Every structure is written in C-alpha cells, then in structure tokens.
Amino acid sequence: QVQLVESGGGSVQVGDSLSLSCAASGRPAIMLSMAWFRRAPGKEREFVSAIDWSSETIYYQESVKGRFTISRDNDKNMLYLQMLNLKPEDTAVYYCTARDGMSAFTSADDFFYWGQGTQVTVSS
C-alpha cells in the first residue's frame, strides 16, 4: 500500500507562486509513476501533470504549460509541483497520485493511490 500526503497549498493572489509537495511512503518512489490532478469547485477532476520514474518523460495539461513544473526526488520519496503566475482558474484541490510502474500516465483511471488533497486558492 502506498500512502501519499500533500502539502504546500494556500491562498495567494493572481500572479503569485506556490509550490506543492507530496510525500510518498509504503513503496520506494523509484517504483512509482506519479502525477498531479486537481478538482475545481463544481468541476470534474482534471489532469495537471505527470512524470515517469526517471523524470525523463513529463506531461502537462495545456493550460499550465510554461507556468507549472513537476519534479521528483526519488531519494527522498517526494513529488513536487512548482506553480508560477497563478490564475484564478487554477483554484482547486490538488491531488498527488501514484501507481506502480515506470511510465508516465495521464488518465485518472490509471492511478491507484491518491492523497487527501491540498487546497489552492487564487484570488484576483
């Protein structure tokens, strides 16, 4: 069983930056494919970014390209999401997710393990 715990959410202003972290336990991170998803109020959960085990393959949702950066530290069993130039439409609960495997995946159905989520609120 893999446990994921997100941290780093908060309330910020438009244009501000925020960094999210996700601590994984129960399995070495090097064995996990990991990603970030988010759910905005009244909307479906959506893909944000994904990274394979080696950090060589990375995917982003189009709306966050150039503003968000996903990274991981397998030695520390950590996943990160650096978010720059935040916009009101980035307001959502952000979830860290993982699955066994080496590739990067972008569908929520591909992931088995989910964190509890961390709230990001961007105000104008």
XYZ file of N, CA, C and O in Angstrom:
496
model
N 0.837 -1.193 0.000
C 0.000 0.000 0.000
C 0.874 1.245 0.000
O 1.865 1.299 0.722
N 0.497 2.213 -0.779
C 1.239 3.466 -0.872
C 0.424 4.574 -0.227
O -0.778 4.712 -0.495
N 1.068 5.335 0.622
C 0.416 6.500 1.216
C 1.030 7.767 0.620
O 2.248 7.857 0.452
N 0.165 8.719 0.319
C 0.592 9.991 -0.266
C 0.045 11.129 0.570
O -1.149 11.151 0.886
N 0.911 12.058 0.911
C 0.497 13.201 1.723
C 0.964 14.482 1.058
O 2.174 14.714 0.920
N -0.005 15.308 0.641
C 0.318 16.576 0.005
C 0.483 17.673 1.038
O -0.107 17.627 2.116
N 1.246 18.678 0.662
C 1.392 19.870 1.487
C 1.756 21.035 0.586
O 2.148 20.837 -0.570
N 1.607 22.242 1.136
C 2.039 23.422 0.403
C 0.935 24.263 -0.192
O 1.208 25.318 -0.774
N -0.306 23.821 -0.074
C -1.397 24.625 -0.605
C -1.599 25.895 0.203
O -1.000 26.085 1.261
N -2.449 26.774 -0.313
C -2.730 28.005 0.413
C -3.511 28.974 -0.443
O -3.958 28.638 -1.542
N -3.654 30.176 0.077
C -4.372 31.241 -0.629
C -3.379 32.290 -1.088
O -2.594 32.795 -0.269
N -3.416 32.594 -2.371
C -2.478 33.549 -2.942
C -3.216 34.496 -3.877
O -4.405 34.314 -4.167
N -2.489 35.490 -4.338
C -3.037 36.457 -5.277
C -2.652 36.069 -6.710
O -1.694 35.320 -6.937
N -3.392 36.602 -7.644
C -3.080 36.385 -9.061
C -1.632 36.786 -9.336
O -1.173 37.844 -8.878
N -0.940 35.922 -10.057
C 0.452 36.190 -10.397
C 1.459 35.659 -9.398
O 2.662 35.640 -9.678
N 0.973 35.235 -8.237
C 1.866 34.684 -7.221
C 2.314 33.278 -7.570
O 1.818 32.661 -8.534
N 3.235 32.773 -6.769
C 3.757 31.417 -6.952
C 3.452 30.574 -5.726
O 3.253 31.100 -4.630
N 3.426 29.275 -5.956
C 3.177 28.336 -4.869
C 3.832 27.014 -5.239
O 3.866 26.645 -6.428
N 4.344 26.325 -4.254
C 4.950 25.015 -4.511
C 4.252 23.953 -3.678
O 4.101 24.119 -2.463
N 3.857 22.902 -4.329
C 3.229 21.776 -3.649
C 4.228 20.634 -3.510
O 5.087 20.445 -4.376
N 4.079 19.897 -2.433
C 4.919 18.728 -2.202
C 4.031 17.532 -1.917
O 2.919 17.668 -1.411
N 4.555 16.366 -2.226
C 3.841 15.123 -1.946
C 4.846 14.116 -1.430
O 5.815 13.782 -2.124
N 4.617 13.644 -0.212
C 5.486 12.652 0.394
C 4.874 11.274 0.197
O 3.717 11.046 0.567
N 5.651 10.380 -0.382
C 5.182 9.020 -0.624
C 5.825 8.063 0.367
O 7.008 8.190 0.689
N 5.050 7.111 0.818
C 5.580 6.077 1.701
C 4.911 4.750 1.370
O 3.861 4.712 0.735
N 5.546 3.677 1.799
C 4.996 2.345 1.567
C 5.611 1.638 0.382
O 5.462 0.430 0.223
N 6.275 2.398 -0.439
C 6.940 1.816 -1.607
C 8.014 2.808 -2.032
O 7.771 4.020 -2.016
N 9.184 2.385 -2.462
C 10.179 3.346 -2.955
C 9.638 4.127 -4.136
O 9.069 3.544 -5.058
N 9.805 5.417 -4.102
C 9.255 6.261 -5.162
C 9.775 5.874 -6.528
O 9.103 6.092 -7.539
N 10.973 5.310 -6.565
C 11.557 4.950 -7.849
C 10.711 3.896 -8.566
O 10.819 3.711 -9.772
N 9.856 3.220 -7.850
C 8.993 2.198 -8.433
C 7.643 2.750 -8.865
O 6.795 2.008 -9.351
N 7.435 4.050 -8.671
C 6.128 4.642 -8.894
C 6.099 5.627 -10.046
O 7.014 6.426 -10.220
N 5.023 5.563 -10.801
C 4.683 6.616 -11.738
C 3.807 7.593 -10.959
O 2.901 7.168 -10.234
N 4.041 8.897 -11.117
C 3.344 9.851 -10.260
C 2.784 11.012 -11.082
O 3.230 11.281 -12.193
N 1.797 11.677 -10.497
C 1.150 12.770 -11.216
C 0.413 13.678 -10.246
O 0.216 13.338 -9.080
N 0.007 14.811 -10.754
C -0.865 15.746 -10.057
C -2.155 15.883 -10.844
O -2.130 16.042 -12.076
N -3.254 15.856 -10.116
C -4.566 16.163 -10.665
C -5.173 17.272 -9.814
O -4.675 17.572 -8.729
N -6.237 17.866 -10.289
C -6.929 18.873 -9.498
C -8.418 18.814 -9.763
O -8.856 18.354 -10.805
N -9.177 19.299 -8.774
C -10.619 19.391 -8.924
C -11.046 20.774 -8.478
O -10.896 21.126 -7.292
N -11.552 21.542 -9.423
C -12.062 22.879 -9.130
C -13.506 22.772 -8.652
O -14.193 21.788 -8.960
N -13.983 23.752 -7.922
C -15.365 23.732 -7.428
C -16.366 23.528 -8.554
O -16.330 24.251 -9.556
N -17.212 22.524 -8.435
C -18.245 22.283 -9.415
C -17.772 21.662 -10.712
O -18.539 21.559 -11.674
N -16.514 21.241 -10.745
C -15.975 20.666 -11.977
C -15.448 19.257 -11.741
O -15.237 18.834 -10.604
N -15.197 18.576 -12.850
C -14.632 17.245 -12.764
C -13.143 17.326 -12.432
O -12.478 18.330 -12.692
N -12.642 16.259 -11.879
C -11.207 16.168 -11.634
C -10.482 16.207 -12.974
O -10.923 15.576 -13.940
N -9.368 16.914 -13.041
C -8.649 17.017 -14.293
C -7.147 16.798 -14.093
O -6.594 17.103 -13.037
N -6.531 16.301 -15.133
C -5.101 16.070 -15.148
C -4.342 17.387 -15.152
O -4.737 18.340 -15.829
N -3.258 17.445 -14.402
C -2.406 18.626 -14.380
C -1.034 18.306 -14.975
O -0.591 18.947 -15.916
N -0.356 17.308 -14.399
C 0.984 16.986 -14.851
C 1.362 15.594 -14.390
O 0.883 15.125 -13.359
N 2.213 14.941 -15.173
C 2.658 13.590 -14.841
C 4.141 13.446 -15.126
O 4.693 14.129 -16.001
N 4.767 12.522 -14.404
C 6.203 12.317 -14.542
C 6.504 10.836 -14.392
O 5.927 10.162 -13.535
N 7.403 10.319 -15.225
C 7.757 8.915 -15.090
C 8.825 8.755 -14.016
O 9.285 9.733 -13.426
N 9.235 7.534 -13.783
C 10.122 7.237 -12.668
C 11.467 7.931 -12.772
O 12.069 8.295 -11.766
N 11.933 8.146 -13.997
C 13.266 8.701 -14.202
C 13.256 10.198 -14.445
O 14.316 10.797 -14.618
N 12.081 10.799 -14.484
C 11.916 12.226 -14.799
C 12.249 12.556 -16.241
O 12.388 13.727 -16.587
N 12.360 11.542 -17.086
C 12.673 11.794 -18.492
C 11.426 12.085 -19.316
O 11.503 12.767 -20.337
N 10.301 11.566 -18.882
C 9.042 11.799 -19.591
C 8.118 12.591 -18.684
O 7.801 12.148 -17.574
N 7.703 13.743 -19.153
C 6.845 14.637 -18.383
C 5.728 15.144 -19.287
O 5.971 15.488 -20.445
N 4.539 15.193 -18.746
C 3.380 15.714 -19.475
C 2.731 16.830 -18.656
O 2.717 16.791 -17.424
N 2.165 17.788 -19.360
C 1.418 18.882 -18.725
C 0.095 19.080 -19.441
O -0.016 18.925 -20.659
N -0.885 19.495 -18.650
C -2.108 19.997 -19.260
C -1.753 21.287 -19.981
O -0.920 22.068 -19.512
N -2.398 21.535 -21.098
C -2.054 22.688 -21.935
C -2.129 24.001 -21.161
O -1.277 24.878 -21.342
N -3.105 24.137 -20.292
C -3.321 25.415 -19.612
C -2.243 25.749 -18.587
O -2.152 26.898 -18.138
N -1.434 24.771 -18.199
C -0.409 25.040 -17.193
C 0.997 25.015 -17.778
O 1.967 25.305 -17.062
N 1.119 24.674 -19.048
C 2.440 24.639 -19.680
C 3.117 25.999 -19.589
O 2.511 27.029 -19.848
N 4.379 25.991 -19.218
C 5.124 27.226 -19.090
C 4.968 27.898 -17.743
O 5.708 28.835 -17.424
N 4.001 27.451 -16.943
C 3.781 28.031 -15.616
C 4.043 27.030 -14.494
O 4.503 27.416 -13.426
N 3.730 25.773 -14.735
C 3.906 24.735 -13.716
C 5.094 23.846 -14.087
O 5.333 23.572 -15.273
N 5.789 23.393 -13.066
C 6.892 22.459 -13.274
C 6.765 21.301 -12.291
O 6.737 21.520 -11.073
N 6.707 20.098 -12.821
C 6.658 18.912 -11.977
C 8.073 18.362 -11.835
O 8.881 18.420 -12.769
N 8.368 17.839 -10.665
C 9.676 17.225 -10.438
C 9.536 16.187 -9.326
O 8.522 16.156 -8.625
N 10.550 15.381 -9.199
C 10.528 14.379 -8.158
C 11.941 14.134 -7.650
O 12.916 14.359 -8.350
N 12.006 13.673 -6.403
C 13.264 13.294 -5.793
C 13.065 11.877 -5.257
O 12.458 11.689 -4.198
N 13.536 10.912 -6.003
C 13.312 9.513 -5.623
C 14.045 9.141 -4.334
O 13.591 8.270 -3.585
N 15.155 9.794 -4.091
C 15.894 9.501 -2.853
C 15.094 9.911 -1.628
O 15.206 9.290 -0.563
N 14.315 10.964 -1.779
C 13.517 11.476 -0.663
C 12.063 11.011 -0.740
O 11.261 11.373 0.121
N 11.721 10.244 -1.783
C 10.340 9.794 -1.986
C 9.372 10.973 -2.045
O 8.303 10.953 -1.428
N 9.747 11.968 -2.822
C 8.966 13.184 -2.898
C 8.592 13.532 -4.332
O 9.349 13.288 -5.272
N 7.408 14.113 -4.482
C 6.941 14.668 -5.742
C 6.640 16.140 -5.504
O 6.148 16.498 -4.425
N 6.933 16.978 -6.488
C 6.742 18.407 -6.340
C 5.967 18.977 -7.525
O 5.975 18.431 -8.619
N 5.341 20.120 -7.257
C 4.716 20.884 -8.327
C 4.953 22.356 -8.031
O 4.394 22.907 -7.085
N 5.801 22.961 -8.841
C 6.033 24.389 -8.701
C 5.077 25.116 -9.622
O 5.013 24.831 -10.814
N 4.356 26.064 -9.071
C 3.339 26.782 -9.826
C 3.665 28.270 -9.835
O 3.760 28.891 -8.768
N 3.844 28.811 -11.014
C 4.163 30.228 -11.180
C 3.002 30.943 -11.858
O 2.183 30.319 -12.530
N 2.964 32.251 -11.670
C 1.970 33.085 -12.356
C 0.566 32.482 -12.231
O -0.135 32.265 -13.225
N 0.178 32.248 -11.009
C -1.103 31.596 -10.770
C -2.281 32.467 -11.197
O -2.233 33.703 -11.110
N -3.316 31.792 -11.656
C -4.519 32.459 -12.156
C -5.724 31.976 -11.344
O -5.674 30.894 -10.754
N -6.800 32.749 -11.341
C -7.994 32.314 -10.600
C -8.478 30.935 -11.030
O -8.988 30.171 -10.196
N -8.316 30.606 -12.290
C -8.774 29.304 -12.783
C -7.908 28.146 -12.295
O -8.236 26.980 -12.536
N -6.816 28.452 -11.615
C -6.005 27.398 -11.002
C -6.544 27.007 -9.626
O -6.047 26.060 -9.010
N -7.527 27.741 -9.150
C -8.134 27.424 -7.863
C -8.752 26.037 -7.901
O -9.582 25.735 -8.753
N -8.311 25.182 -6.978
C -8.777 23.796 -6.960
C -8.146 23.073 -5.784
O -7.232 23.593 -5.130
N -8.648 21.893 -5.535
C -7.953 20.971 -4.643
C -7.000 20.164 -5.509
O -7.425 19.576 -6.515
N -5.746 20.150 -5.132
C -4.727 19.455 -5.907
C -4.405 18.114 -5.237
O -4.150 18.063 -4.030
N -4.401 17.089 -6.058
C -4.178 15.734 -5.564
C -2.893 15.146 -6.150
O -2.651 15.229 -7.352
N -2.136 14.530 -5.298
C -0.989 13.738 -5.707
C -1.483 12.312 -5.921
O -2.301 11.807 -5.136
N -1.003 11.671 -6.955
C -1.430 10.320 -7.234
C -0.255 9.491 -7.735
O 0.717 10.033 -8.263
N -0.348 8.198 -7.566
C 0.744 7.312 -7.958
C 0.207 5.933 -8.334
O -0.910 5.559 -7.970
N 1.035 5.223 -9.051
C 0.737 3.835 -9.383
C 2.062 3.118 -9.562
O 3.095 3.752 -9.831
N 2.050 1.843 -9.431
C 3.236 1.059 -9.717
C 3.519 1.127 -11.212
O 2.610 1.026 -12.029
N 4.776 1.294 -11.548
C 5.118 1.357 -12.968
C 6.138 2.431 -13.235
O 6.375 3.312 -12.407
N 6.735 2.368 -14.408
C 7.833 3.258 -14.740
C 7.428 4.355 -15.714
O 8.071 5.391 -15.780
N 6.364 4.133 -16.467
C 5.960 5.111 -17.473
C 5.183 6.259 -16.833
O 4.849 6.221 -15.658
N 4.905 7.271 -17.637
C 4.061 8.378 -17.201
C 2.647 8.143 -17.728
O 2.462 7.717 -18.860
N 1.659 8.428 -16.911
C 0.258 8.236 -17.262
C -0.494 9.538 -17.042
O -0.139 10.328 -16.168
N -1.552 9.745 -17.826
C -2.285 10.994 -17.729
C -3.768 10.822 -17.416
O -4.472 11.815 -17.258
N -4.221 9.599 -17.327
C -5.624 9.358 -17.017
C -5.785 8.989 -15.553
O -5.030 8.167 -15.033
N -6.774 9.573 -14.912
C -7.010 9.281 -13.503
C -7.289 7.795 -13.285
O -6.942 7.235 -12.238
N -7.878 7.159 -14.277
C -8.204 5.739 -14.147
C -6.961 4.858 -14.084
O -7.042 3.699 -13.686
N -5.823 5.394 -14.498
C -4.583 4.633 -14.483
C -3.922 4.601 -13.106
O -2.984 3.853 -12.887
N -4.393 5.440 -12.208
C -3.723 5.583 -10.911
C -4.487 4.888 -9.797
O -5.720 4.910 -9.763
N -3.722 4.299 -8.888
C -4.318 3.510 -7.816
C -4.316 4.224 -6.467
O -5.204 4.015 -5.653
N -3.292 5.028 -6.249
C -3.109 5.635 -4.946
C -3.307 7.148 -5.037
O -2.787 7.791 -5.945
N -4.030 7.690 -4.065
C -4.358 9.111 -4.070
C -4.120 9.718 -2.691
O -4.406 9.083 -1.673
N -3.633 10.957 -2.684
C -3.525 11.697 -1.442
C -4.858 12.323 -1.081
O -5.838 12.206 -1.816
N -4.876 13.011 0.037
C -6.120 13.611 0.516
C -6.399 14.959 -0.138
O -7.507 15.478 -0.046
N -5.399 15.516 -0.782
C -5.578 16.777 -1.489
C -5.159 17.977 -0.664
O -5.187 17.946 0.566
N -4.766 19.026 -1.353
C -4.415 20.286 -0.705
C -5.046 21.418 -1.499
O -5.015 21.432 -2.726
N -5.640 22.361 -0.780
C -6.399 23.434 -1.422
C -5.476 24.545 -1.903
O -4.606 25.011 -1.147
N -5.685 24.953 -3.136
C -5.012 26.128 -3.691
C -6.095 27.116 -4.105
O -6.990 26.772 -4.891
N -6.024 28.320 -3.577
C -6.998 29.358 -3.886
C -6.263 30.579 -4.415
O -5.368 31.100 -3.753
N -6.646 31.007 -5.609
C -6.018 32.162 -6.233
C -7.060 33.258 -6.380
O -8.071 33.087 -7.054
N -6.796 34.376 -5.752
C -7.743 35.486 -5.741
C -7.245 36.626 -6.612
O -6.051 36.911 -6.661
N -8.186 37.284 -7.250
C -7.826 38.420 -8.107
C -7.937 39.719 -7.348
O -8.427 39.769 -6.214
